[in-house]
PDB file of C-alpha atoms in Angstrom:
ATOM      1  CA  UNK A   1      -3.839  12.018  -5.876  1.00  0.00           C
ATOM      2  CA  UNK A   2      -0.054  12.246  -6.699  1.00  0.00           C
ATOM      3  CA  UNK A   3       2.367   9.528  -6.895  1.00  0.00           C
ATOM      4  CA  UNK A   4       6.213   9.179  -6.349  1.00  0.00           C
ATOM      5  CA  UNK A   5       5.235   5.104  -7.684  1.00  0.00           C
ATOM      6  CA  UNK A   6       7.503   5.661 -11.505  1.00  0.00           C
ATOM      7  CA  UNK A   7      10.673   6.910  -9.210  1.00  0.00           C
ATOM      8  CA  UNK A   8      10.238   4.727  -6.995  1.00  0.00           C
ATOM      9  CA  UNK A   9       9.949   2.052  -9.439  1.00  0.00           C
ATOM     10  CA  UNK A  10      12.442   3.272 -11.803  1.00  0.00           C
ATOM     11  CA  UNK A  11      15.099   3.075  -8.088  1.00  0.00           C
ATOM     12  CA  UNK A  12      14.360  -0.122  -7.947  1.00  0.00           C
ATOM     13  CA  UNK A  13      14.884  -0.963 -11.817  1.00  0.00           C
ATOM     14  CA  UNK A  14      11.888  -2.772 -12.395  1.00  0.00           C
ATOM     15  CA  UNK A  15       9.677  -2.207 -15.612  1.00  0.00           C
ATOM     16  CA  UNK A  16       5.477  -1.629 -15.438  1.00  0.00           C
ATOM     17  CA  UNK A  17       5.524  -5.891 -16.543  1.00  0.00           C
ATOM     18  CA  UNK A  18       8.038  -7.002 -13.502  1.00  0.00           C
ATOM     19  CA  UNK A  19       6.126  -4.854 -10.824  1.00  0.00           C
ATOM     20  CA  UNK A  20       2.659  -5.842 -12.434  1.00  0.00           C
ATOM     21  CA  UNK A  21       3.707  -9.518 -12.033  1.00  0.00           C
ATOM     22  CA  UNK A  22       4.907  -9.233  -8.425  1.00  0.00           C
ATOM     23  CA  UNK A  23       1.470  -7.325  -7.479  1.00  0.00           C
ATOM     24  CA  UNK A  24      -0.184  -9.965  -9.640  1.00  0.00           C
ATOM     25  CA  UNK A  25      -2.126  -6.937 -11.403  1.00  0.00           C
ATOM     26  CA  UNK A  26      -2.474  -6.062 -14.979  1.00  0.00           C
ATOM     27  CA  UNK A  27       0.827  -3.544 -16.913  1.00  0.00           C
ATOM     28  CA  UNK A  28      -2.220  -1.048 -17.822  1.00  0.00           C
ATOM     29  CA  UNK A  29      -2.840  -1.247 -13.655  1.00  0.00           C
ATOM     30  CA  UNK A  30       0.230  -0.042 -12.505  1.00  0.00           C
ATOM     31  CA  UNK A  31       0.488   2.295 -15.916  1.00  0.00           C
ATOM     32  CA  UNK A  32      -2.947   4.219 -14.978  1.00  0.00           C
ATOM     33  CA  UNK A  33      -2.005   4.357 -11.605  1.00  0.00           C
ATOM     34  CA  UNK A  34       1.476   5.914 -12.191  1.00  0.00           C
ATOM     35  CA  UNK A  35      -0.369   8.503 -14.736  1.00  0.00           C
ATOM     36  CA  UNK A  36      -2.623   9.177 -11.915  1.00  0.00           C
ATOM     37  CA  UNK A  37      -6.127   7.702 -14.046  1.00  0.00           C
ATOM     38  CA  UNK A  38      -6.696   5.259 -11.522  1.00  0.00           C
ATOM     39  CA  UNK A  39      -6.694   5.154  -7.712  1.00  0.00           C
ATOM     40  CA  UNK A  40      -5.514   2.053  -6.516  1.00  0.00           C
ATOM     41  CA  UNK A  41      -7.870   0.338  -3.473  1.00  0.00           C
ATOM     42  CA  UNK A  42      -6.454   0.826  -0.006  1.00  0.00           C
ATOM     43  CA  UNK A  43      -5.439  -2.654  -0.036  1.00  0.00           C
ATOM     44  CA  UNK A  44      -3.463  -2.621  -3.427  1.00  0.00           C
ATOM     45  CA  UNK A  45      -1.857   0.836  -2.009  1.00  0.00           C
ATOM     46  CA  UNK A  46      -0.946  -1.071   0.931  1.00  0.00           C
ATOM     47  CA  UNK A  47       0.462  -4.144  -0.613  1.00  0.00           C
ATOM     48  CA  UNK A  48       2.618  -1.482  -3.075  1.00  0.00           C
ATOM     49  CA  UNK A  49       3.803   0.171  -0.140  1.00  0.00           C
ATOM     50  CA  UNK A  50       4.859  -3.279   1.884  1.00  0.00           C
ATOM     51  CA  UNK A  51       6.522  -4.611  -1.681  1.00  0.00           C
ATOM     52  CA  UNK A  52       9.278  -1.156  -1.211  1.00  0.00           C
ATOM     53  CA  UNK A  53       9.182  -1.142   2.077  1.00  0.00           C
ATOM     54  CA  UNK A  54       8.469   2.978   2.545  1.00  0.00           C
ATOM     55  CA  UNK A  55       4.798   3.591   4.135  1.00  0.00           C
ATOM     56  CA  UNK A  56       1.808   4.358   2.137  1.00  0.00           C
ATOM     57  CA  UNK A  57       1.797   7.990   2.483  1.00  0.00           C
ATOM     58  CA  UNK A  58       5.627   8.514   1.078  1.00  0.00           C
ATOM     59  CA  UNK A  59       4.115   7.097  -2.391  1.00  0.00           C
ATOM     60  CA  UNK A  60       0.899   8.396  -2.523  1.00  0.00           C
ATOM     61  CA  UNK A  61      -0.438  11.967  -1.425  1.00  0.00           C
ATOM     62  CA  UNK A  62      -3.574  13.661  -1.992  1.00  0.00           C
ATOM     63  CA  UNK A  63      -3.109  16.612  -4.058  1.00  0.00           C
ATOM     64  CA  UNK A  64      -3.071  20.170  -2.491  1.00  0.00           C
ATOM     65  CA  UNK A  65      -5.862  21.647  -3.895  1.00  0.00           C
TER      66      UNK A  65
ATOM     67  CA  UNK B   1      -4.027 -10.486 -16.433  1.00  0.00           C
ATOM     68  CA  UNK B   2      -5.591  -8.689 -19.292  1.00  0.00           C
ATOM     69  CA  UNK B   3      -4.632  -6.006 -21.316  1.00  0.00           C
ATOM     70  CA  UNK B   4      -6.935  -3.929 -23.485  1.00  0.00           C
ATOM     71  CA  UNK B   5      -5.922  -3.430 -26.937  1.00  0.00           C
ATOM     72  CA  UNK B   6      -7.736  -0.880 -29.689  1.00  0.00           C
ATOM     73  CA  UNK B   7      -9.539   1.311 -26.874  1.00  0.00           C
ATOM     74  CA  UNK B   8     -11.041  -1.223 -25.260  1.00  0.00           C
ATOM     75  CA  UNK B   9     -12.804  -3.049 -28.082  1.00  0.00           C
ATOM     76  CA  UNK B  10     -10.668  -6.386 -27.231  1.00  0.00           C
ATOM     77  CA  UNK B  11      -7.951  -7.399 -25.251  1.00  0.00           C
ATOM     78  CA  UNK B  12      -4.508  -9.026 -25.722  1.00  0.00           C
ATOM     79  CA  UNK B  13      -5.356 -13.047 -26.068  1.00  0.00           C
ATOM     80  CA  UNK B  14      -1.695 -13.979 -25.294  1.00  0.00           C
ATOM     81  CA  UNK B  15      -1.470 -11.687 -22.260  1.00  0.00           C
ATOM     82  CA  UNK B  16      -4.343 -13.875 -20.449  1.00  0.00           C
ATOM     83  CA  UNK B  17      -3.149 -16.526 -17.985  1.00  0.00           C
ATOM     84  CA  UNK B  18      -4.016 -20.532 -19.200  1.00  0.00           C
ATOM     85  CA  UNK B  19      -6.995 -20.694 -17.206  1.00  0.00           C
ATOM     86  CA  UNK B  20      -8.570 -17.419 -18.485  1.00  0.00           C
ATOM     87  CA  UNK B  21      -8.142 -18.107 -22.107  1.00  0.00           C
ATOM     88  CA  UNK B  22      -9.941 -21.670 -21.443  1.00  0.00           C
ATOM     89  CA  UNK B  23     -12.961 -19.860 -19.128  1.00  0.00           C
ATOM     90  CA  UNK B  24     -12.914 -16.794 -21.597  1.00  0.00           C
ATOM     91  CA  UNK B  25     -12.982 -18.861 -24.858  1.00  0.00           C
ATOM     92  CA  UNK B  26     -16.158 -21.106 -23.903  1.00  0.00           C
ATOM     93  CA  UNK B  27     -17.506 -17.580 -22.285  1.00  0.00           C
ATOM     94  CA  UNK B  28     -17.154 -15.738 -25.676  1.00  0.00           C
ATOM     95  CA  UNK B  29     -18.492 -18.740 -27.547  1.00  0.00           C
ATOM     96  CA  UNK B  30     -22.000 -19.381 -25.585  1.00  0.00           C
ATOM     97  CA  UNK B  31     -22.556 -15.280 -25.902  1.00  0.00           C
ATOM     98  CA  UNK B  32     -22.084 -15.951 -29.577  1.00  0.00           C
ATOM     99  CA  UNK B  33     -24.296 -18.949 -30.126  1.00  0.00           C
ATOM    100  CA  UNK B  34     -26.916 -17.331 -27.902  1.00  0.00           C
ATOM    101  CA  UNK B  35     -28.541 -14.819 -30.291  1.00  0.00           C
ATOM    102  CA  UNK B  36     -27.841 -17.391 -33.810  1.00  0.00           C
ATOM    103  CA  UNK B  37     -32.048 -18.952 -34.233  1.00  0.00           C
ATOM    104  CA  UNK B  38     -33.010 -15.270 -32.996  1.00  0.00           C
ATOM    105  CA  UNK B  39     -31.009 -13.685 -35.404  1.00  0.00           C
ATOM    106  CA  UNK B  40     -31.587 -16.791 -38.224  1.00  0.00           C
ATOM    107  CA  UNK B  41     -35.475 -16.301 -37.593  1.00  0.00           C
ATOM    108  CA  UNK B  42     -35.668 -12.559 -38.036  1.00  0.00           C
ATOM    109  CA  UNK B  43     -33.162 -12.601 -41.018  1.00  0.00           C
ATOM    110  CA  UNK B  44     -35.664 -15.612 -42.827  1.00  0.00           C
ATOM    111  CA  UNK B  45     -38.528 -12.975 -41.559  1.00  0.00           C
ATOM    112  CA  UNK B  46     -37.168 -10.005 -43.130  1.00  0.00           C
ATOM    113  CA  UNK B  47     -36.091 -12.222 -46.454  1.00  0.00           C
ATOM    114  CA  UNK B  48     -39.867 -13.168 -46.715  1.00  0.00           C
ATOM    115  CA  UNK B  49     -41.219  -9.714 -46.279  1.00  0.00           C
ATOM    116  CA  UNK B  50     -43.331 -10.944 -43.090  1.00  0.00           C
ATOM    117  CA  UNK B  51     -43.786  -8.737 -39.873  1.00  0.00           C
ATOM    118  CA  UNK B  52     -41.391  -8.951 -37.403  1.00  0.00           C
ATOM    119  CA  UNK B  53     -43.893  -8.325 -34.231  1.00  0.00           C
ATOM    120  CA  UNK B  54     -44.983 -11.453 -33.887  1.00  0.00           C
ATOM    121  CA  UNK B  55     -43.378 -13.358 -31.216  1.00  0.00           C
ATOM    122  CA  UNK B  56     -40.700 -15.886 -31.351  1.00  0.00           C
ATOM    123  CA  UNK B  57     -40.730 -19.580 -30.599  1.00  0.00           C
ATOM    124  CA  UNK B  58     -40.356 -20.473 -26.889  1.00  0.00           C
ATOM    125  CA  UNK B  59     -37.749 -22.694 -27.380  1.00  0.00           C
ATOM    126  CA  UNK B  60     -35.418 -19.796 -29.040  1.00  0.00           C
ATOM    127  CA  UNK B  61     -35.815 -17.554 -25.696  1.00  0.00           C
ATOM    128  CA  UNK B  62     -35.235 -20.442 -24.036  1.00  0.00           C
ATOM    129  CA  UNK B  63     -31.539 -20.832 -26.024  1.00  0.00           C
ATOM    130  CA  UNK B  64     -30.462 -17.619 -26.076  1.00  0.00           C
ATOM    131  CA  UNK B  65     -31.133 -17.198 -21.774  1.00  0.00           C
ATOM    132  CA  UNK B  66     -29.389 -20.523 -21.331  1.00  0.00           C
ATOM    133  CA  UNK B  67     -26.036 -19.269 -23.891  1.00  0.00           C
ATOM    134  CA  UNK B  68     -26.399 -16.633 -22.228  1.00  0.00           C
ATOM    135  CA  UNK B  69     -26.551 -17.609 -18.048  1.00  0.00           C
ATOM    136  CA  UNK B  70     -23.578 -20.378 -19.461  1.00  0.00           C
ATOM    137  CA  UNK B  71     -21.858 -17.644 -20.889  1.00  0.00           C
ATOM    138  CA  UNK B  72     -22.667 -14.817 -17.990  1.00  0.00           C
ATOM    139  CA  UNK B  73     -21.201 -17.818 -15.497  1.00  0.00           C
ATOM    140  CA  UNK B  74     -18.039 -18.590 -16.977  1.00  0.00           C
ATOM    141  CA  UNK B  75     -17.306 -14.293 -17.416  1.00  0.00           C
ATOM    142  CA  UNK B  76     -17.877 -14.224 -13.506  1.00  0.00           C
ATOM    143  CA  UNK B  77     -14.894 -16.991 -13.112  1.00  0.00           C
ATOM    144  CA  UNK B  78     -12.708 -14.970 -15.547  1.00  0.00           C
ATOM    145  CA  UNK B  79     -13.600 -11.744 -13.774  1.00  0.00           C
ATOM    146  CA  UNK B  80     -12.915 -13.175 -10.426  1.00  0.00           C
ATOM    147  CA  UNK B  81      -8.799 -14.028 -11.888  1.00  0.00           C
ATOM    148  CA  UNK B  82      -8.386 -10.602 -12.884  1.00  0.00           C
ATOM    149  CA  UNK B  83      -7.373  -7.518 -10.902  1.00  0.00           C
ATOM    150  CA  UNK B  84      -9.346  -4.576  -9.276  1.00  0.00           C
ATOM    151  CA  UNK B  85      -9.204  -2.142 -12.240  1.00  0.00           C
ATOM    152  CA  UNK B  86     -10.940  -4.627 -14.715  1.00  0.00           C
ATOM    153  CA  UNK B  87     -13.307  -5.218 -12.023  1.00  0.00           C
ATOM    154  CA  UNK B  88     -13.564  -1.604 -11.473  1.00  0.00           C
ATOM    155  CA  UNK B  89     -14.369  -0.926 -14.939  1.00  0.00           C
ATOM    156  CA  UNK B  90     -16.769  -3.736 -15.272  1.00  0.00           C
ATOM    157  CA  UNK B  91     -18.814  -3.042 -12.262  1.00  0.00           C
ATOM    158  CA  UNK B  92     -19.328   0.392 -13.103  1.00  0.00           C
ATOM    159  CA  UNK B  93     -20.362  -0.489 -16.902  1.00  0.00           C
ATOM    160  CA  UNK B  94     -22.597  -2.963 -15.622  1.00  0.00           C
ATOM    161  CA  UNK B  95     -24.057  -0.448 -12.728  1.00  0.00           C
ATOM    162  CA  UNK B  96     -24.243   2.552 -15.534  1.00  0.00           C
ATOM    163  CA  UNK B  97     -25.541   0.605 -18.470  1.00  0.00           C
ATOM    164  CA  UNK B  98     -28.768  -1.035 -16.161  1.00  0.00           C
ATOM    165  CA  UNK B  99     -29.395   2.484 -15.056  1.00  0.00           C
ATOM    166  CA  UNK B 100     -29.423   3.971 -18.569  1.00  0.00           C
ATOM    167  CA  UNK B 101     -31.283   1.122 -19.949  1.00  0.00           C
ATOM    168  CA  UNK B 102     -33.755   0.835 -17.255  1.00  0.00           C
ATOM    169  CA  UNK B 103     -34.465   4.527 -17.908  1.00  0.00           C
ATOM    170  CA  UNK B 104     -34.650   4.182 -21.525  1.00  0.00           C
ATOM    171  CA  UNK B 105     -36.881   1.318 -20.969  1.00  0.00           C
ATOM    172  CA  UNK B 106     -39.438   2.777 -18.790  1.00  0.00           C
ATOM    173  CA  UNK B 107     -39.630   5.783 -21.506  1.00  0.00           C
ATOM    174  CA  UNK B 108     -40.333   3.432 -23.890  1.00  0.00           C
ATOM    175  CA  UNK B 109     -42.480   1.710 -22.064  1.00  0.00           C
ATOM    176  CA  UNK B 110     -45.023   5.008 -21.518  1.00  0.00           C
ATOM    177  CA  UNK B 111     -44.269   5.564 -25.288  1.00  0.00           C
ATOM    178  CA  UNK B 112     -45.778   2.554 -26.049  1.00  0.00           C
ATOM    179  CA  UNK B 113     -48.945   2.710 -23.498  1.00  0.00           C
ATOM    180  CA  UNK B 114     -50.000   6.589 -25.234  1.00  0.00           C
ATOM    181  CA  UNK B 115     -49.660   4.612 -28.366  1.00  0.00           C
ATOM    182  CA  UNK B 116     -46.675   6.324 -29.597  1.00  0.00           C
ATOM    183  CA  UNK B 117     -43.917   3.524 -30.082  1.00  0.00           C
ATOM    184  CA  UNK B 118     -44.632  -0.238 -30.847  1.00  0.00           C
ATOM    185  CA  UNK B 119     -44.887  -2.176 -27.489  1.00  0.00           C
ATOM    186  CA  UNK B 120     -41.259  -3.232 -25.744  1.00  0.00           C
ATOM    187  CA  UNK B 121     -40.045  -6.760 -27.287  1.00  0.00           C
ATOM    188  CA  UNK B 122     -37.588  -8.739 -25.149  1.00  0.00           C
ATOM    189  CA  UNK B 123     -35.278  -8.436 -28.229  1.00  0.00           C
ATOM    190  CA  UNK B 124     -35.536  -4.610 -27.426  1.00  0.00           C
ATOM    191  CA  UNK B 125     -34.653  -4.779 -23.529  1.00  0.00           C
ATOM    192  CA  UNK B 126     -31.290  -6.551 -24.649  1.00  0.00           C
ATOM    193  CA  UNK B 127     -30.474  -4.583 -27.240  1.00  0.00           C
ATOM    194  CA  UNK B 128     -30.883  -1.577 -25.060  1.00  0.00           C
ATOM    195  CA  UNK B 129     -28.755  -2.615 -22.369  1.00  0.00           C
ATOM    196  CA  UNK B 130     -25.959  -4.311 -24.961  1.00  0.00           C
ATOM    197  CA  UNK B 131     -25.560  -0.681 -26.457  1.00  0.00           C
ATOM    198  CA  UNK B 132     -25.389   1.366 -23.515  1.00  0.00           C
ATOM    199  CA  UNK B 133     -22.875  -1.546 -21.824  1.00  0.00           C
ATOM    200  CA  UNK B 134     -20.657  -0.771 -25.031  1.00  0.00           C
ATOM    201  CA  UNK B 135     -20.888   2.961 -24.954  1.00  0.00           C
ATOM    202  CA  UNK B 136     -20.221   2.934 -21.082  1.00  0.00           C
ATOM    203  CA  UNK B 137     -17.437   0.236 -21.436  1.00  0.00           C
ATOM    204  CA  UNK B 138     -15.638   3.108 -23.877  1.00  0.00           C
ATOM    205  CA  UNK B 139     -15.818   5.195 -21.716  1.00  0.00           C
ATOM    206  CA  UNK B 140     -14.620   3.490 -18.467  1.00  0.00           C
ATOM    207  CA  UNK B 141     -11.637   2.044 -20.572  1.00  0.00           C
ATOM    208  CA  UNK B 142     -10.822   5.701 -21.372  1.00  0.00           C
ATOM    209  CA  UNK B 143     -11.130   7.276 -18.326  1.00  0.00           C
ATOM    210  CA  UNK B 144      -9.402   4.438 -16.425  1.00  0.00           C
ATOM    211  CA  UNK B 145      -7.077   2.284 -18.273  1.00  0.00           C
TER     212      UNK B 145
END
C-alpha cells in the first residue's frame, strides 16, 4: 500500500507527535504507517482521511503490482 | 500511548499516559512476584543437590496463577488505552506464541510417553510459551513498529 500521509502531513506542518496526539495513536503508529510497515485499520484510515479533509483513497493506494 | 524503545525489549515509561503507568506498574509487579517461591524453591533445591522432579507445594501454584490472573487483568486494562498497532502486535504474539507452544508441547508430550524426555512439568508449559511470546514479540516489533 502507498501513502501520500508524510506530504500531506508535512502541508499541514504538523510533526509524527502533533498528528499522533490528534489521532490519539502512538508517534511509532503514524511513523510505520508513513514507512508503509503497517496498514492502518479501515477505521483509523478513515478517521486520517476526515482529520485533512481529502477522501481515503487520495492518501492511501494499493500498490500497482 | 507507548513507544517501544531498544527493539522492543521495553518501552518509553514517560511516554505512557497517568493511568497506564499506574495499571502497568502494579501489572509488571504481580508478573514479577508470581514466579519468586517457584524460583526460591528450585534455587534452595538445586543449592542442596536434591532432584528437581518432584512436585511443588500447592500453595506456590496457587501464587504464581493468582500474580499472574492479577497481573494478566490489569495488562488487559492497559492494552485496552493503547492504540491498534500495540494491539496488533500483541494479538498476533499471543495467537503465534500458543500455536508454537502448543506444538512444542504436544511433541514433548509423545517424547515423554515413548520414554524419551522427562514427563511435561507445569513449570515447562510456561516456560515454553514465555520464550516463544518473546521471540514472536521481536519479531512483530520489527516487522511492524
Amino acid at each position: 500500500m502507498t501513502t501520500t500521509l508524510p506530504a500531506l502531513r508535512s502541508e499541514h506542518r504538523l510533526t509524527q507527535a502533533d498528528l499522533a496526539q490528534r489521532l490519539g495513536v502512538s508517534r511509532q503508529t503514524i511513523n510505520s504507517i508513513e514507512t508503509g510497515r503497517f496498514e492502518p485499520s479501515l477505521t483509523l484510515a478513515l478517521r486520517i482521511a476526515r482529520h485533512f479533509g481529502r477522501p481515503v483513497e487520495i492518501i492511501f493506494d494499493l500498490d500497482e503490482d | 500511548m507507548y513507544e517501544f524503545t531498544m527493539g522492543g525489549l521495553w518501552f518509553r515509561w514517560s511516554a505512557l499516559d497517568r493511568t497506564s503507568k499506574w495499571l502497568a506498574g502494579p501489572s509488571l509487579a504481580a508478573a514479577g512476584l508470581a514466579p519468586l517461591p517457584g524460583a526460591w524453591i528450585t534455587g534452595l533445591r538445586l543449592g542442596r543437590g536434591e532432584s528437581l522432579a518432584a512436585p511443588l507445594d500447592g500453595w506456590v501454584g496457587l501464587w504464581m496463577v493468582g500474580w499472574l490472573v492479577v497481573s494478566g487483568l490489569l495488562w488487559w486494562a492497559v492494552s485496552r488505552r493503547q492504540d491498534e498497532m500495540f494491539n496488533r502486535i500483541q494479538n498476533w504474539t499471543i495467537g503465534m506464541a500458543s500455536s508454537w507452544a502448543m506444538l512444542a508441547l504436544v511433541i514433548w508430550a509423545l517424547l515423554a510417553r515413548a520414554s524419551v524426555v522427562v514427563p511435561v512439568s507445569p513449570i515447562g508449559i510456561i516456560l515454553c510459551f514465555g520464550v516463544a511470546f518473546f521471540v514472536f514479540w521481536f519479531i512483530a516489533v520489527k516487522r511492524w513498529a
